[in-house]
PDB file of C-alpha atoms in Angstrom:
ATOM      1  CA  MET K   1      84.644 147.055 125.909  1.00 53.00           C
ATOM      2  CA  PHE K   2      84.196 143.971 128.006  1.00 53.00           C
ATOM      3  CA  PHE K   3      83.152 140.438 126.823  1.00 51.00           C
ATOM      4  CA  THR K   4      81.999 137.589 128.942  1.00 55.00           C
ATOM      5  CA  ILE K   5      82.527 134.064 127.759  1.00 52.00           C
ATOM      6  CA  ASN K   6      80.327 131.268 128.945  1.00 54.00           C
ATOM      7  CA  LEU K   7      82.729 128.356 129.496  1.00 54.00           C
ATOM      8  CA  SER K   8      80.095 125.655 128.929  1.00 62.00           C
ATOM      9  CA  ASN K   9      79.345 127.102 125.459  1.00 68.00           C
ATOM     10  CA  MET K  10      83.069 127.334 124.753  1.00 69.00           C
ATOM     11  CA  LYS K  11      83.561 123.667 125.670  1.00 76.00           C
ATOM     12  CA  THR K  12      80.663 122.661 123.407  1.00 78.00           C
ATOM     13  CA  LEU K  13      82.068 124.739 120.538  1.00 74.00           C
ATOM     14  CA  LEU K  14      85.499 123.166 121.055  1.00 76.00           C
ATOM     15  CA  LYS K  15      84.012 119.644 121.023  1.00 79.00           C
ATOM     16  CA  ILE K  16      82.056 120.342 117.817  1.00 80.00           C
ATOM     17  CA  SER K  17      85.024 121.886 116.011  1.00 78.00           C
ATOM     18  CA  THR K  18      87.300 119.007 117.090  1.00 79.00           C
ATOM     19  CA  ALA K  19      84.759 116.456 115.865  1.00 75.00           C
ATOM     20  CA  LEU K  20      84.464 118.260 112.518  1.00 74.00           C
ATOM     21  CA  MET K  21      88.244 118.383 112.154  1.00 76.00           C
ATOM     22  CA  ILE K  22      88.322 114.596 112.552  1.00 75.00           C
ATOM     23  CA  ILE K  23      85.192 113.644 110.589  1.00 73.00           C
ATOM     24  CA  LEU K  24      85.612 115.835 107.495  1.00 68.00           C
ATOM     25  CA  PRO K  25      89.064 114.535 106.487  1.00 70.00           C
ATOM     26  CA  LEU K  26      87.930 110.949 107.128  1.00 63.00           C
ATOM     27  CA  SER K  27      84.903 111.381 104.893  1.00 61.00           C
ATOM     28  CA  SER K  28      87.160 112.424 102.026  1.00 60.00           C
ATOM     29  CA  LEU K  29      89.307 109.347 102.682  1.00 60.00           C
ATOM     30  CA  TYR K  30      86.245 107.133 102.312  1.00 61.00           C
ATOM     31  CA  ALA K  31      85.388 108.862  99.020  1.00 62.00           C
ATOM     32  CA  GLN K  32      88.927 108.325  97.758  1.00 66.00           C
ATOM     33  CA  THR K  33      88.822 104.715  98.869  1.00 80.00           C
ATOM     34  CA  ASP K  34      85.590 104.110  96.915  1.00 84.00           C
ATOM     35  CA  LYS K  35      87.089 105.812  93.855  1.00 85.00           C
ATOM     36  CA  GLN K  36      90.296 103.848  94.202  1.00 85.00           C
ATOM     37  CA  ALA K  37      88.344 100.605  94.563  1.00 85.00           C
ATOM     38  CA  ALA K  38      86.398 101.366  91.375  1.00 86.00           C
ATOM     39  CA  GLU K  39      89.626 102.196  89.531  1.00 87.00           C
ATOM     40  CA  GLN K  40      91.268  99.022  90.797  1.00 87.00           C
ATOM     41  CA  LYS K  41      88.284  96.927  89.680  1.00 87.00           C
ATOM     42  CA  ALA K  42      88.390  98.517  86.203  1.00 84.00           C
ATOM     43  CA  TRP K  43      92.143  97.912  86.002  1.00 87.00           C
ATOM     44  CA  MET K  44      91.723  94.253  86.996  1.00 86.00           C
ATOM     45  CA  GLU K  45      89.082  93.766  84.284  1.00 84.00           C
ATOM     46  CA  TYR K  46      91.344  95.486  81.753  1.00 85.00           C
ATOM     47  CA  MET K  47      94.353  93.291  82.492  1.00 86.00           C
ATOM     48  CA  THR K  48      92.581  89.933  82.892  1.00 90.00           C
ATOM     49  CA  PRO K  49      93.040  87.641  79.870  1.00 92.00           C
ATOM     50  CA  GLY K  50      89.775  86.974  78.054  1.00 92.00           C
ATOM     51  CA  THR K  51      88.375  85.143  75.041  1.00 94.00           C
ATOM     52  CA  ALA K  52      90.829  86.708  72.577  1.00 94.00           C
ATOM     53  CA  HIS K  53      93.767  85.586  74.723  1.00 95.00           C
ATOM     54  CA  LYS K  54      92.404  82.035  74.828  1.00 96.00           C
ATOM     55  CA  MET K  55      92.098  82.119  71.040  1.00 96.00           C
ATOM     56  CA  MET K  56      95.771  83.146  70.761  1.00 96.00           C
ATOM     57  CA  ALA K  57      96.769  80.300  73.080  1.00 96.00           C
ATOM     58  CA  GLU K  58      95.155  77.809  70.703  1.00 97.00           C
ATOM     59  CA  SER K  59      97.967  78.538  68.225  1.00 96.00           C
ATOM     60  CA  ASN K  60     100.710  77.647  70.719  1.00 97.00           C
ATOM     61  CA  GLY K  61     103.242  75.135  69.505  1.00 97.00           C
ATOM     62  CA  GLU K  62     105.385  74.707  66.416  1.00 98.00           C
ATOM     63  CA  TRP K  63     104.134  75.815  63.001  1.00 97.00           C
ATOM     64  CA  GLN K  64     105.578  75.473  59.521  1.00 96.00           C
ATOM     65  CA  GLU K  65     105.361  78.762  57.617  1.00 93.00           C
ATOM     66  CA  GLU K  66     105.250  79.265  53.876  1.00 93.00           C
ATOM     67  CA  MET K  67     105.791  82.833  52.703  1.00 89.00           C
ATOM     68  CA  THR K  68     105.342  84.362  49.275  1.00 92.00           C
ATOM     69  CA  MET K  69     106.691  87.850  48.513  1.00 90.00           C
ATOM     70  CA  TRP K  70     106.695  90.035  45.445  1.00 93.00           C
ATOM     71  CA  MET K  71     109.451  92.645  45.205  1.00 90.00           C
ATOM     72  CA  GLU K  72     107.439  94.679  42.666  1.00 93.00           C
ATOM     73  CA  PRO K  73     104.119  94.339  40.840  1.00 93.00           C
ATOM     74  CA  GLY K  74     104.258  91.729  38.089  1.00 92.00           C
ATOM     75  CA  ALA K  75     107.544  90.210  39.319  1.00 93.00           C
ATOM     76  CA  GLU K  76     107.969  86.514  39.961  1.00 93.00           C
ATOM     77  CA  PRO K  77     107.100  85.605  43.545  1.00 94.00           C
ATOM     78  CA  ILE K  78     109.835  84.695  45.998  1.00 91.00           C
ATOM     79  CA  LYS K  79     108.869  81.715  48.141  1.00 92.00           C
ATOM     80  CA  SER K  80     110.421  80.905  51.511  1.00 92.00           C
ATOM     81  CA  THR K  81     109.791  78.595  54.426  1.00 91.00           C
ATOM     82  CA  ALA K  82     110.278  79.068  58.138  1.00 94.00           C
ATOM     83  CA  THR K  83     109.258  77.622  61.467  1.00 97.00           C
ATOM     84  CA  ALA K  84     107.393  79.488  64.202  1.00 96.00           C
ATOM     85  CA  MET K  85     107.336  78.487  67.856  1.00 98.00           C
ATOM     86  CA  ASN K  86     104.456  80.122  69.755  1.00 98.00           C
ATOM     87  CA  THR K  87     104.153  80.222  73.548  1.00 98.00           C
ATOM     88  CA  MET K  88     101.974  82.287  75.861  1.00 97.00           C
ATOM     89  CA  MET K  89     103.722  84.430  78.453  1.00 97.00           C
ATOM     90  CA  MET K  90     102.882  86.694  81.398  1.00 95.00           C
ATOM     91  CA  ASP K  91      99.999  84.567  82.662  1.00 93.00           C
ATOM     92  CA  GLY K  92      98.379  84.281  79.233  1.00 95.00           C
ATOM     93  CA  ARG K  93      98.374  87.994  78.415  1.00 95.00           C
ATOM     94  CA  TYR K  94     100.810  87.829  75.472  1.00 97.00           C
ATOM     95  CA  GLN K  95     101.982  85.340  72.884  1.00 98.00           C
ATOM     96  CA  HIS K  96     105.704  85.159  72.180  1.00 98.00           C
ATOM     97  CA  SER K  97     106.679  83.815  68.757  1.00 98.00           C
ATOM     98  CA  VAL K  98     110.130  82.946  67.428  1.00 98.00           C
ATOM     99  CA  HIS K  99     110.387  82.608  63.629  1.00 96.00           C
ATOM    100  CA  THR K 100     113.428  80.937  62.014  1.00 97.00           C
ATOM    101  CA  GLY K 101     114.099  79.985  58.419  1.00 95.00           C
ATOM    102  CA  ASN K 102     115.600  81.181  55.152  1.00 90.00           C
ATOM    103  CA  ILE K 103     114.395  84.110  53.105  1.00 86.00           C
ATOM    104  CA  MET K 104     115.927  84.730  49.696  1.00 84.00           C
ATOM    105  CA  GLY K 105     118.638  82.167  50.524  1.00 86.00           C
ATOM    106  CA  MET K 106     119.696  83.911  53.727  1.00 91.00           C
ATOM    107  CA  PRO K 107     119.136  82.866  57.352  1.00 95.00           C
ATOM    108  CA  PHE K 108     116.253  84.669  59.009  1.00 93.00           C
ATOM    109  CA  GLU K 109     115.184  84.993  62.633  1.00 96.00           C
ATOM    110  CA  GLY K 110     112.390  87.151  63.958  1.00 96.00           C
ATOM    111  CA  VAL K 111     110.633  87.538  67.285  1.00 98.00           C
ATOM    112  CA  SER K 112     107.122  88.834  67.776  1.00 97.00           C
ATOM    113  CA  VAL K 113     104.961  89.548  70.788  1.00 98.00           C
ATOM    114  CA  THR K 114     101.199  89.678  70.262  1.00 97.00           C
ATOM    115  CA  GLY K 115      98.617  90.786  72.777  1.00 96.00           C
ATOM    116  CA  PHE K 116      95.010  91.896  72.942  1.00 96.00           C
ATOM    117  CA  ASP K 117      94.045  95.303  74.333  1.00 94.00           C
ATOM    118  CA  ASN K 118      90.867  94.682  76.330  1.00 92.00           C
ATOM    119  CA  ALA K 119      90.016  98.402  76.465  1.00 90.00           C
ATOM    120  CA  LYS K 120      90.336  99.113  72.733  1.00 93.00           C
ATOM    121  CA  GLN K 121      89.296  95.592  71.675  1.00 95.00           C
ATOM    122  CA  VAL K 122      92.207  95.295  69.216  1.00 96.00           C
ATOM    123  CA  PHE K 123      95.189  93.013  68.782  1.00 97.00           C
ATOM    124  CA  VAL K 124      98.621  94.606  69.188  1.00 97.00           C
ATOM    125  CA  ASN K 125     101.892  93.228  67.829  1.00 97.00           C
ATOM    126  CA  SER K 126     105.573  94.125  67.984  1.00 97.00           C
ATOM    127  CA  TRP K 127     108.298  92.606  65.806  1.00 96.00           C
ATOM    128  CA  ILE K 128     112.049  92.412  66.174  1.00 96.00           C
TER     129      ILE K 128
END
């Protein structure tokens, strides 16, 4: 069996296949770039401080705290005082609070970090 190959058709086929090998991967890169850009925009909106963060910042400064605790129902309340120092941190994303005072006649110190989750629309807080 004998085949003849027309070289001009072969050159055209080679040019088309080469072009496709270049264009197809690039088109997927553009799709990934658009997706990545959308994800980056969503992430920037998620991590940008908003109204809730500004509200937290309004309580920056030193505060006098008065606490009342009951050790069991019907018991006499235990009253204590402390001082809280609030400052915003990480470009206004979180509020750091240091609490010092006496509780039940003993020195007390606590640290809290409060933030606002823009995605869930809830405040989050951790205490040490």
